[in-house]
XYZ file of C-alpha atoms in Angstrom:
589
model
C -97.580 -91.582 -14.603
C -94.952 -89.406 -13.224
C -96.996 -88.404 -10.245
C -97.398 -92.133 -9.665
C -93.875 -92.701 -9.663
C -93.156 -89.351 -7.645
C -95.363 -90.923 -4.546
C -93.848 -94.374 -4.709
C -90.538 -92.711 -4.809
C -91.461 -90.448 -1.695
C -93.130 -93.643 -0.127
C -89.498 -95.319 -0.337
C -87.622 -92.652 0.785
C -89.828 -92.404 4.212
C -90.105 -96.059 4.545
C -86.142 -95.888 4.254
C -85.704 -93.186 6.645
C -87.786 -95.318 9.255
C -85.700 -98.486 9.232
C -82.331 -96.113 9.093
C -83.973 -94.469 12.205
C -84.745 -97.944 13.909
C -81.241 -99.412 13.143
C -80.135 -96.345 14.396
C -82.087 -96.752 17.685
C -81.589 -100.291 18.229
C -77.749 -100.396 17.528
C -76.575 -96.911 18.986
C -79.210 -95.013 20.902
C -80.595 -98.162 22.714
C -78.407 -100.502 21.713
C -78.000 -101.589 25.295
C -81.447 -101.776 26.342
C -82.208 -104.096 23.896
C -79.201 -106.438 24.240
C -79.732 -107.241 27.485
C -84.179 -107.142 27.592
C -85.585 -110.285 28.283
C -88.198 -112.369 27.927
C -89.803 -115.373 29.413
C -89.782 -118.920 26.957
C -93.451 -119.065 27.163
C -93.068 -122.712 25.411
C -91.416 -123.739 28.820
C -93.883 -122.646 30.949
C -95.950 -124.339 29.329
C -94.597 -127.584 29.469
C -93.915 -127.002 33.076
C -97.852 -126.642 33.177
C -98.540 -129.449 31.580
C -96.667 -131.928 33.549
C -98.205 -130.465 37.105
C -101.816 -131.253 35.516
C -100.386 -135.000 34.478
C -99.254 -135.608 37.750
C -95.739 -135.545 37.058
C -94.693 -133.799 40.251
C -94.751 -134.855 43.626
C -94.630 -131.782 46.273
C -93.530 -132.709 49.835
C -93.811 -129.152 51.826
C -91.436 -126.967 49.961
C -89.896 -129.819 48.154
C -91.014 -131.106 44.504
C -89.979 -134.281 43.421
C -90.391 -136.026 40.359
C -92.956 -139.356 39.813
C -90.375 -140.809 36.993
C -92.840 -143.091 35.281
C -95.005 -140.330 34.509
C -92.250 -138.027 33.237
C -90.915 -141.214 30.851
C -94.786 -141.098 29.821
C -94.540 -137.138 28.308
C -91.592 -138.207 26.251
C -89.581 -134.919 26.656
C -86.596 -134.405 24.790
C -83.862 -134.725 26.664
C -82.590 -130.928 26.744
C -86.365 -130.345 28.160
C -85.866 -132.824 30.706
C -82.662 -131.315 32.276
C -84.547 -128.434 32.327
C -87.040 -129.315 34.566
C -84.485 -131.003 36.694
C -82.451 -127.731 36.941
C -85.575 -125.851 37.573
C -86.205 -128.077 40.561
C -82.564 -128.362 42.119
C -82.274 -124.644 41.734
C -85.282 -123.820 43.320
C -87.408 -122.257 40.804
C -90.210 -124.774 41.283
C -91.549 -125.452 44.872
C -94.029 -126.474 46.921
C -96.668 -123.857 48.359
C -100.238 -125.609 50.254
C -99.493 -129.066 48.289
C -99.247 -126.900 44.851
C -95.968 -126.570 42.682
C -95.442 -123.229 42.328
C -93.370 -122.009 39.331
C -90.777 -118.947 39.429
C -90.732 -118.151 35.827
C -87.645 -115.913 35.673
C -85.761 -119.362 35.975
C -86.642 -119.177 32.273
C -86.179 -115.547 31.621
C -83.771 -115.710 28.150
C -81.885 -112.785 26.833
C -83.094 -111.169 23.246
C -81.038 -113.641 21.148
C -80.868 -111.478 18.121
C -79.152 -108.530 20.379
C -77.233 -110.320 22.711
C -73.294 -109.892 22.752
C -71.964 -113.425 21.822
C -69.093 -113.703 25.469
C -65.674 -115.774 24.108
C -64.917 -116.586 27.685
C -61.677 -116.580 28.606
C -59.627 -119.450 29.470
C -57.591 -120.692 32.799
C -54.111 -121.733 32.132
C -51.788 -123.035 34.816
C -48.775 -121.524 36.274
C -46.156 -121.942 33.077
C -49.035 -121.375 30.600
C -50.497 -124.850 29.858
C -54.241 -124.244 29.110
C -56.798 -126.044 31.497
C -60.005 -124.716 29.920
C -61.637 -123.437 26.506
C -64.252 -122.046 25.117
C -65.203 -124.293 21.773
C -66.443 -121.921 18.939
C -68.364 -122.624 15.906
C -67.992 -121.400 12.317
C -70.927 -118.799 12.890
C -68.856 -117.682 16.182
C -71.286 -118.814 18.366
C -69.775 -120.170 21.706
C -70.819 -124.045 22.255
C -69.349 -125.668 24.871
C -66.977 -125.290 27.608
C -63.919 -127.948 27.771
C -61.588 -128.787 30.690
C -58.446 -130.011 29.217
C -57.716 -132.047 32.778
C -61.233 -132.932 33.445
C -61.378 -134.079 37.546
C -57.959 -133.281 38.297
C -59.198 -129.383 38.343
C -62.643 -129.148 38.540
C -62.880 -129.102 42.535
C -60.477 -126.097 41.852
C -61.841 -124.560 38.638
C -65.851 -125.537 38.670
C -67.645 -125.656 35.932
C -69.305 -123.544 33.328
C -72.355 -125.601 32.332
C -75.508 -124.328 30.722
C -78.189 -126.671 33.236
C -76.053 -126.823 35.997
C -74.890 -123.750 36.590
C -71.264 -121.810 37.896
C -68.948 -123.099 40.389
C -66.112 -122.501 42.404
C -63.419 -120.299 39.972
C -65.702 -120.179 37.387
C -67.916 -118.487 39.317
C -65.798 -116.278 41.814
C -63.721 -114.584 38.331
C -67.055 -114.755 36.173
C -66.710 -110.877 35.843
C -63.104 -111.026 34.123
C -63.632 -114.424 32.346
C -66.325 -113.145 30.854
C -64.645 -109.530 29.975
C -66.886 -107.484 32.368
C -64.465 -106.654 34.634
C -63.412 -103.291 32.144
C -64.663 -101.834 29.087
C -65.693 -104.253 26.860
C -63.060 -105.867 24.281
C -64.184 -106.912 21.013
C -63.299 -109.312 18.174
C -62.894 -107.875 15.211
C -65.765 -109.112 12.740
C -66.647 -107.765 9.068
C -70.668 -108.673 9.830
C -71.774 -105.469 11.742
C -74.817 -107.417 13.402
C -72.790 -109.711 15.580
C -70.038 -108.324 18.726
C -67.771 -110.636 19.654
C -67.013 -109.847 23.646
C -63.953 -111.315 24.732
C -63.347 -112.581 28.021
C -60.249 -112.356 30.150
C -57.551 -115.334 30.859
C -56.715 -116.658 34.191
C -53.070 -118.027 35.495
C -52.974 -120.008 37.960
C -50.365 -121.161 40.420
C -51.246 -124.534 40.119
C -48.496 -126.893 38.423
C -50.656 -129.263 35.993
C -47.872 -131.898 35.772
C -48.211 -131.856 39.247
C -51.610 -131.969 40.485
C -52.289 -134.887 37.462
C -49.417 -136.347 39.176
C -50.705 -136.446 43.134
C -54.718 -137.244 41.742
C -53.283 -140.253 39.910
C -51.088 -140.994 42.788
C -54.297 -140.996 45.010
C -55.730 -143.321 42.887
C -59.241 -144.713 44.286
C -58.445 -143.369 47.787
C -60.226 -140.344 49.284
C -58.200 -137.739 50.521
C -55.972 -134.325 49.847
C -53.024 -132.992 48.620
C -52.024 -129.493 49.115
C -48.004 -128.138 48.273
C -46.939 -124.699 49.298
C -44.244 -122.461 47.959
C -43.278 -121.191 51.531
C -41.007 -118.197 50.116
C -44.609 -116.745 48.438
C -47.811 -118.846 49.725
C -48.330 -120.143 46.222
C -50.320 -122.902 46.384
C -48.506 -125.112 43.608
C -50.859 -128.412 43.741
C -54.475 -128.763 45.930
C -55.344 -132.533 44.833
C -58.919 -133.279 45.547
C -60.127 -137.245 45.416
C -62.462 -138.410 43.987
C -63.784 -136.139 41.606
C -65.630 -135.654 38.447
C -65.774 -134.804 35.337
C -67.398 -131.320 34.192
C -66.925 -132.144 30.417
C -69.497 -135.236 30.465
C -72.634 -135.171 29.419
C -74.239 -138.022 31.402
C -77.382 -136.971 33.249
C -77.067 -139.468 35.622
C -73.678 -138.605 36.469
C -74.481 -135.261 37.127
C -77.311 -136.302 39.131
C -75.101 -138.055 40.953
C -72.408 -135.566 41.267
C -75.106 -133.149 42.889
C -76.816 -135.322 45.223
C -73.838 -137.314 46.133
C -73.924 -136.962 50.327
C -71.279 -140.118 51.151
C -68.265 -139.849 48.246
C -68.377 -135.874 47.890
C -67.609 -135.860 44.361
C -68.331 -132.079 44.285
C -66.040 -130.842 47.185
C -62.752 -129.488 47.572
C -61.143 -131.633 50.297
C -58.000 -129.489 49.748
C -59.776 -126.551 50.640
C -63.420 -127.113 51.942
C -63.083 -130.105 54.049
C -62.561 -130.318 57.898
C -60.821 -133.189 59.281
C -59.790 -134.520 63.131
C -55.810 -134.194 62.842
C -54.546 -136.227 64.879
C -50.643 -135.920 65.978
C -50.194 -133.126 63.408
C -51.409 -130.695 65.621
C -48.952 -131.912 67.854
C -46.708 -129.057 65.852
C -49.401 -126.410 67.193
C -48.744 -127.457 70.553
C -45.439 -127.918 70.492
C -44.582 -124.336 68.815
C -47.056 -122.603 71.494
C -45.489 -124.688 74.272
C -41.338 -122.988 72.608
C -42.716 -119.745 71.521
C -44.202 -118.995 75.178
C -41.094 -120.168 77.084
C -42.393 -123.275 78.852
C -39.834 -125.181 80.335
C -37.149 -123.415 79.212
C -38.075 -124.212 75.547
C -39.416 -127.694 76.881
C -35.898 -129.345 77.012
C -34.802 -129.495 80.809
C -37.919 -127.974 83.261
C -40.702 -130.490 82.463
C -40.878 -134.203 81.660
C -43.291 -136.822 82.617
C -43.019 -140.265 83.295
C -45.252 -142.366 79.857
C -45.613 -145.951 81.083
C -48.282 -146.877 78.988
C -51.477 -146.457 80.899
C -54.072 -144.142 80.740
C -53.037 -140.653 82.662
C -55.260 -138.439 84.510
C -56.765 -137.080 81.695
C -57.737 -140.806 80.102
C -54.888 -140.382 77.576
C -52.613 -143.043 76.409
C -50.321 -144.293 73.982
C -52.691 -146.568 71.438
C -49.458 -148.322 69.795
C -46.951 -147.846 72.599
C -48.118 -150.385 74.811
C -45.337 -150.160 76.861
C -44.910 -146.708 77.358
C -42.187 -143.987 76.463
C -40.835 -143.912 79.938
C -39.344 -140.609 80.493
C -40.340 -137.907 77.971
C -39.520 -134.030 77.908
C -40.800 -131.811 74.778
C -38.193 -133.390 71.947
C -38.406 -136.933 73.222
C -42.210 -136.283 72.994
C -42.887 -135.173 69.841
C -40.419 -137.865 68.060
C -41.957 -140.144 69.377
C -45.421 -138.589 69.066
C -46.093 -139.257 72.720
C -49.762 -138.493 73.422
C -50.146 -138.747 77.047
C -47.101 -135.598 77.274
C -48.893 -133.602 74.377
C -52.051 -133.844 76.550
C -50.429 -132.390 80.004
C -48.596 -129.657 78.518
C -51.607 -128.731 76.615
C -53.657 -128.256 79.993
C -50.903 -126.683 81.483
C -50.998 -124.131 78.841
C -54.508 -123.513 78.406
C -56.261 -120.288 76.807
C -52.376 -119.541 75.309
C -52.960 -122.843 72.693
C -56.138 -120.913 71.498
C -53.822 -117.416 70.748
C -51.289 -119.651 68.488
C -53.386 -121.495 66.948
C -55.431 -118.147 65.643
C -52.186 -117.039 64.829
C -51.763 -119.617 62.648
C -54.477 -119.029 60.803
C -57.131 -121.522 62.750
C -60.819 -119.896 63.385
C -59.596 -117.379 60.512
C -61.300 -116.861 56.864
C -58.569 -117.511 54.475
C -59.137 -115.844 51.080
C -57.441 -117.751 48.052
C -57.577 -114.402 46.040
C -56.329 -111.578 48.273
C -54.508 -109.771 45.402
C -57.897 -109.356 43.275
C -59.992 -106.726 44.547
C -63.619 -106.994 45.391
C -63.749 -111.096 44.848
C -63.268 -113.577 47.512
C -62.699 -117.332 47.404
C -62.683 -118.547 50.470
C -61.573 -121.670 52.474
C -63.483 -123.409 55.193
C -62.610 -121.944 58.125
C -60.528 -124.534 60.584
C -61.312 -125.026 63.951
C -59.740 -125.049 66.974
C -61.279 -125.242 70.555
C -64.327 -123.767 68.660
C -67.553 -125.763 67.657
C -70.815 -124.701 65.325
C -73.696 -124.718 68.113
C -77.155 -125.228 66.091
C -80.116 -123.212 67.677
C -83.012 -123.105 65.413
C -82.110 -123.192 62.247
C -78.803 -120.866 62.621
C -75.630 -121.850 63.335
C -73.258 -120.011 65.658
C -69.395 -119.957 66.231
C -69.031 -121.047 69.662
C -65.330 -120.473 71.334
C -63.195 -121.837 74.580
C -63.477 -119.352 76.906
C -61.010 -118.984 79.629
C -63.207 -120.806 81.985
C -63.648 -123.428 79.505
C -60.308 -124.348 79.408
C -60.309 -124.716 83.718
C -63.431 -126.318 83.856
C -63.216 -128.829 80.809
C -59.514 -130.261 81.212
C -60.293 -133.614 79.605
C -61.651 -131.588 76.373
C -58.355 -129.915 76.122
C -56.015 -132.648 76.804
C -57.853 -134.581 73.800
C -57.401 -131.253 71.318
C -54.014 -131.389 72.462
C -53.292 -134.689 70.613
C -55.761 -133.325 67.493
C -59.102 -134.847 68.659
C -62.375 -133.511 69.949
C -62.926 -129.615 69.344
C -60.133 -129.642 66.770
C -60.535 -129.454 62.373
C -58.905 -128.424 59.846
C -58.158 -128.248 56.000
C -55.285 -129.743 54.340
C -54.628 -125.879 53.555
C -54.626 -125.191 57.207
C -52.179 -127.573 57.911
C -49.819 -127.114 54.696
C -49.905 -122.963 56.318
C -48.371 -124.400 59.921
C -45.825 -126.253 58.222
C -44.834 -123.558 56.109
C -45.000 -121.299 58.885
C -42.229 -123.321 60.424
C -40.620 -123.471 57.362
C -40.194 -119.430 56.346
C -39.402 -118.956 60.119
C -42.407 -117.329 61.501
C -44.121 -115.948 58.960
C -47.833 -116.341 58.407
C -48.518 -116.174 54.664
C -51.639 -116.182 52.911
C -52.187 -119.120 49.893
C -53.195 -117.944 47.004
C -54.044 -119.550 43.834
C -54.061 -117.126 41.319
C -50.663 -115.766 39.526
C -51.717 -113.059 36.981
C -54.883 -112.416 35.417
C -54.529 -110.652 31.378
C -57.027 -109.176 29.149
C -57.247 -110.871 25.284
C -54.930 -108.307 24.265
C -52.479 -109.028 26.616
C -52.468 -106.024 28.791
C -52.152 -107.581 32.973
C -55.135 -106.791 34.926
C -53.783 -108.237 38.082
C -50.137 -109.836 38.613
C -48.593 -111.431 42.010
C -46.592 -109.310 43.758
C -44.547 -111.753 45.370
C -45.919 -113.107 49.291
C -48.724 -112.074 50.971
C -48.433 -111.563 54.426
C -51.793 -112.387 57.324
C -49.697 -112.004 60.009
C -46.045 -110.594 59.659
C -44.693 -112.862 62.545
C -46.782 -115.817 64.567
C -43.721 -117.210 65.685
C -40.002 -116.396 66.675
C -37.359 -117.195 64.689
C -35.715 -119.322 67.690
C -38.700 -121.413 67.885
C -39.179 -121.529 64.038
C -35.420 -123.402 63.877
C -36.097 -125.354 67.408
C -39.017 -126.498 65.356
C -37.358 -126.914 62.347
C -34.826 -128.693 63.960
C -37.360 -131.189 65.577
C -39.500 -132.224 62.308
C -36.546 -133.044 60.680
C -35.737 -135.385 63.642
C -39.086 -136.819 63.137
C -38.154 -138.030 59.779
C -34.688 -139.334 61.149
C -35.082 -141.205 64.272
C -38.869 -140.952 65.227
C -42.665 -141.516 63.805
C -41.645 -141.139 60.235
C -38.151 -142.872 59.688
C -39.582 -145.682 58.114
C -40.377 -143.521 55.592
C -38.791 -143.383 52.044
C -35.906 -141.195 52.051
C -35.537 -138.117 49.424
C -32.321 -137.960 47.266
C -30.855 -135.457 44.447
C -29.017 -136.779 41.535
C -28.827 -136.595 38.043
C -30.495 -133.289 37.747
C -33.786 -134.285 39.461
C -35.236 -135.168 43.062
C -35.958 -139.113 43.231
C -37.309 -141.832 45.884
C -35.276 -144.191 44.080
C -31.264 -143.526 44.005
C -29.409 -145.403 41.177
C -25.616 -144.823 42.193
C -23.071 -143.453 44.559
C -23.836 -140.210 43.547
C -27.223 -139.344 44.715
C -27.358 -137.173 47.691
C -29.749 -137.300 50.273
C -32.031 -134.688 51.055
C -33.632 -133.938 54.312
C -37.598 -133.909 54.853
C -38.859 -132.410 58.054
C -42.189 -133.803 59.171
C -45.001 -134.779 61.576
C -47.511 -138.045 60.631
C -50.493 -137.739 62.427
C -53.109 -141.311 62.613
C -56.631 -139.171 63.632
C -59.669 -141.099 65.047
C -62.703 -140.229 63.332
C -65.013 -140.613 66.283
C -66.966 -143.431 64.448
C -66.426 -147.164 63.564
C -63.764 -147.172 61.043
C -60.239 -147.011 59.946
C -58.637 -143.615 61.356
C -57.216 -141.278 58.760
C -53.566 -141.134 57.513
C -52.107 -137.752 57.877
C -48.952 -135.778 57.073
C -47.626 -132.627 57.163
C -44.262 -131.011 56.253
C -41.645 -129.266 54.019
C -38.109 -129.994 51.986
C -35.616 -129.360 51.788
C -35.318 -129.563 55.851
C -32.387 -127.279 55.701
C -33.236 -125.002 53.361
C -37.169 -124.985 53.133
C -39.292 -124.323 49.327
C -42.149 -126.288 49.357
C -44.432 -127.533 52.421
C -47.111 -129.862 52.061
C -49.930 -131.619 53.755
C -51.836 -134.632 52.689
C -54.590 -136.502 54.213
C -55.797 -140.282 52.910
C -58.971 -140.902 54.410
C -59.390 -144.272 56.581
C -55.946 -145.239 55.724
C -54.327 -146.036 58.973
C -51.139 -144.641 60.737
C -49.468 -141.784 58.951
C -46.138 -142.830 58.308
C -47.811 -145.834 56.687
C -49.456 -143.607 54.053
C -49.982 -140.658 53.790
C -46.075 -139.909 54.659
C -44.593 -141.930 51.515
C -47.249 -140.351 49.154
C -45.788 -136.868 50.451
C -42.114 -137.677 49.655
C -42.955 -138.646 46.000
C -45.139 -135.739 45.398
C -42.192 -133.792 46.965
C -39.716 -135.135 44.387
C -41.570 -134.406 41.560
C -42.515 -130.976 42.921
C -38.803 -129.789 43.820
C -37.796 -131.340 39.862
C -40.453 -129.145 38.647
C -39.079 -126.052 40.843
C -35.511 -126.399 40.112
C -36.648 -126.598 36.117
C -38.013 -123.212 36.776
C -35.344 -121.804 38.651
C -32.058 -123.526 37.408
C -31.401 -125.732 39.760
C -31.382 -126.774 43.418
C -30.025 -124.080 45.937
């Protein structure tokens, strides 16, 4: 009996010495290994196999589409469904000699019993309010990801969905969101099986109150808002319309949402959209035409005589059917005067290509340049520079300084923001607040401070960032200064709702003797889209005029003449923006 006992005993003891020494391999010596191995959903592939033999797909060259009635035949659940909808709009299945061909690492999954659970971190705006979160069960298991604004941020923010994948800041600060970025931080847990990473938080410098404020204000319009802090490059609101919203879980609208080619629910017109601009680049011209000493700063030397017709470059005056008569540089750009905008551009040629690359057109512009390594880029603008398609690849084509001699007519119609002229609503919120810090090119940036879960700062703003120390003089910065101001006064714009202080707060709408008016400086642009519709509304500027904080530029598609629109909607976002400021600060300078 005791000999029995003395081998089970022994037979325990090495049985327990083999699952200390697996434990001990799985959770210290390869603990990594087999956290992140992987393994393909075999069940999946399956299914994927099955619905190619029912005829489910329909394969068009590289392309697979989907034969609905026969997929409503296999009665997949709906999770299943999505799947093989993500596995097509990602690629992973495709056409190869009229067969669907299936990448199976689409369906590669983690080892789900050794995979560290990721809190991911959460974006907050610029005085703390929390835009995202990750929702948690009681088994601290992360479920779903919720945007507290919904499609007031997303063309900012992205998304963070399981089927359809990472976008836009999600994507670009996955590493710290999701606490890679450093050595791993953990929350603290009593059950030894489970780890707990968590993920880094994001400020932004976006105002919520704000950019709520300018989407609603857009209402069912399509269009941009972008607002500047021109003592830093902050970008303080970038209003994108229409939008979406990431925290549904409609199929169909996310079908939608992908495939969407006319309302562009999933782009950032703020910062990924080029537009024709119209009289707004007007400003371009006109600083070029002061910095470069044309006409002795284009007051006495040159003037032309607008009477309304078409000049020798085929440019006139669509709602000045009589003309301008006599018009030098400040008369001109009042008044907006296209056919003088036109003849001084020609006259100055190759030199309205150097300014306008000093003001950041035909330039990446990086919305993260304090965070190392990570890059989230706006569309480049253009300017005397087209995309020239040659098999497949497109190419950056530039004005040469033949160009500019040989095609006259191209560059009298950039001059007046048509033809081989686009921009962003960024682009054009950076000229005005390059007239508005006196010269300085700054770089926006959207991101204030970035902070690990136990509060330590990863990355925090150190104040402006500077692309290009000086584009401009400070002479022509105030002669500019000095002449979008006018604008708003006596010119294109004076129409426009006028911007008062009192009672504490910025307002459109003065109640008593006390309010005190402040000055917006300004340009409204009305750009032709080059096809059979309404043009654009455009405007572009900064308050206050005499002592500049915030520029902005805004952009209502199809909307008409500038000061009609797109100039009003700028004033009230204005107001609220400069209330929000002086809350911040303590009051107006």
């Amino acid at each position: 009996m005791n000999g029995r006992m003395k081998i089970v005993a022994l037979v325990l003891v090495v049985s327990g010495l083999f699952v200390a020494y697996l434990l001990f391999d799985r959770m210290v010596v390869n603990n990594k290994k087999y956290a992140t191995s992987r393994y393909v959903d075999k069940r999946f592939v399956e299914v994927v196999a099955g619905l190619e033999s029912d005829g489910v797909f329909v394969v068009n060259g590289r392309l697979v589409g989907i034969d609905e009635d026969a997929m409503g035949r296999r009665k997949l659940s709906r999770d299943t469904a999505e799947k093989v909808r993500q596995a097509i709009n990602s690629g992973a299945l495709f056409g190869a000699d009229g067969k669907v061909v299936f990448n199976t690492q689409f369906c590669a999954k983690a080892n789900p019993k050794k995979e560290e659970i990721v809190w991911r971190g959460s974006f907050f705006d610029r005085s703390g309010v929390p835009l995202t979160k990750t929702v948690i069960n009681d088994k601290f298991f992360p479920t779903k990801r919720e945007y507290a604004y919904g499609p007031e941020f997303s063309p900012l923010i992205g998304h963070f969905n399981a089927v359809y994948g990472v976008r836009n800041l999600e994507k670009e600060l996955d590493p710290y969101l999701a606490g890679r970025a450093h050595n791993p931080i953990y929350h603290d847990m009593s059950n030894p099986f489970k780890r707990i990473v968590l993920g880094d938080d994001v400020f932004l410098t976006i105002d919520s109150g704000l950019q709520r404020y300018g989407y609603e204000l857009m209402g069912k319009m399509k269009g941009a808002i972008v607002v500047m802090d021109v003592k830093t490059g902050e970008v303080i609101a970038a209003v994108s319309a229409p939008s979406y919203d990431p925290n549904t879980r409609d199929r169909h609208m996310w079908d939608r949402v992908v495939r969407d080619t006319e309302d562009k629910l999933y782009e950032n017109r703020a910062f990924s959209v080029l537009y024709p601009l119209g009289s707004t680049f007007k400003t371009v011209v006109m600083l070029t035409w002061l910095d470069t000493g044309h006409g002795n700063e284009g007051r006495r030397d040159f003037s032309i005589l607008c009477n309304g017709r078409r000049n020798q470059y085929n440019i006139a005056d669509e709602y000045k059917e009589h003309g301008h008569g006599t018009v030098t540089l400040e008369k001109g750009f009042i008044q907006s005067c296209n056919p003088f905008f036109s003849e001084i551009g020609v006259s100055m040629g190759p030199a309205l290509y150097d300014y306008a690359v000093k003001l950041g057109f035909n330039n990446p512009v990086n919305l993260v340049p304090q965070i190392e390594g990570h890059k989230y880029e706006a569309t480049r603008s253009l300017a005397f520079s087209y995309y020239e398609n040659k098999e497949g690849t497109k190419t950056l084509r530039t004005f040469t300084k033949r160009d500019f001699t040989r095609n006259k007519g191209i560059v009298a119609q950039c001059s007046i923001g048509q033809n081989l002229v686009a921009a962003t609503p960024l682009q054009m919120a950076m000229v005005a607040a390059t007239v508005a810090n006196g010269g300085r090119v700054l770089n926006p940036y959207v991101v204030r401070q970035i902070r690990t879960a136990r509060g330590e700062r990863m990355m925090v703003s150190g104040g402006p960032v500077v692309m290009k120390d000086r584009a401009l003089g400070e002479a022509t910065a105030k002669t500019a200064r000095n002449l979008m101001e006018r604008v708003m006064l006596e010119g294109t714009g004076k129409h426009v709702k006028k911007l008062y202080f009192e009672n504490g707060r910025y307002t459109t709408e003065p109640t008593g003797p006390r309010a005190v008016a402040v000055h917006v400086a300004g340009k409204t642009g009305t750009a032709e889209t080059g096809r059979d519709e309404k043009a654009h509304s455009w405007f572009i500027g900064f308050a206050p005029a005499g002592n500049p904080r915030l520029a902005i530029a805004v952009i209502a598609e199809n909307k008409g003449k500038g000061g009609e629109v797109a100039a009003p909607m700028a004033v009230d976002v204005l107001a609220r923006a400069l209330t929000g400021l002086d809350g911040r600060t303590g009051g107006p300078p």
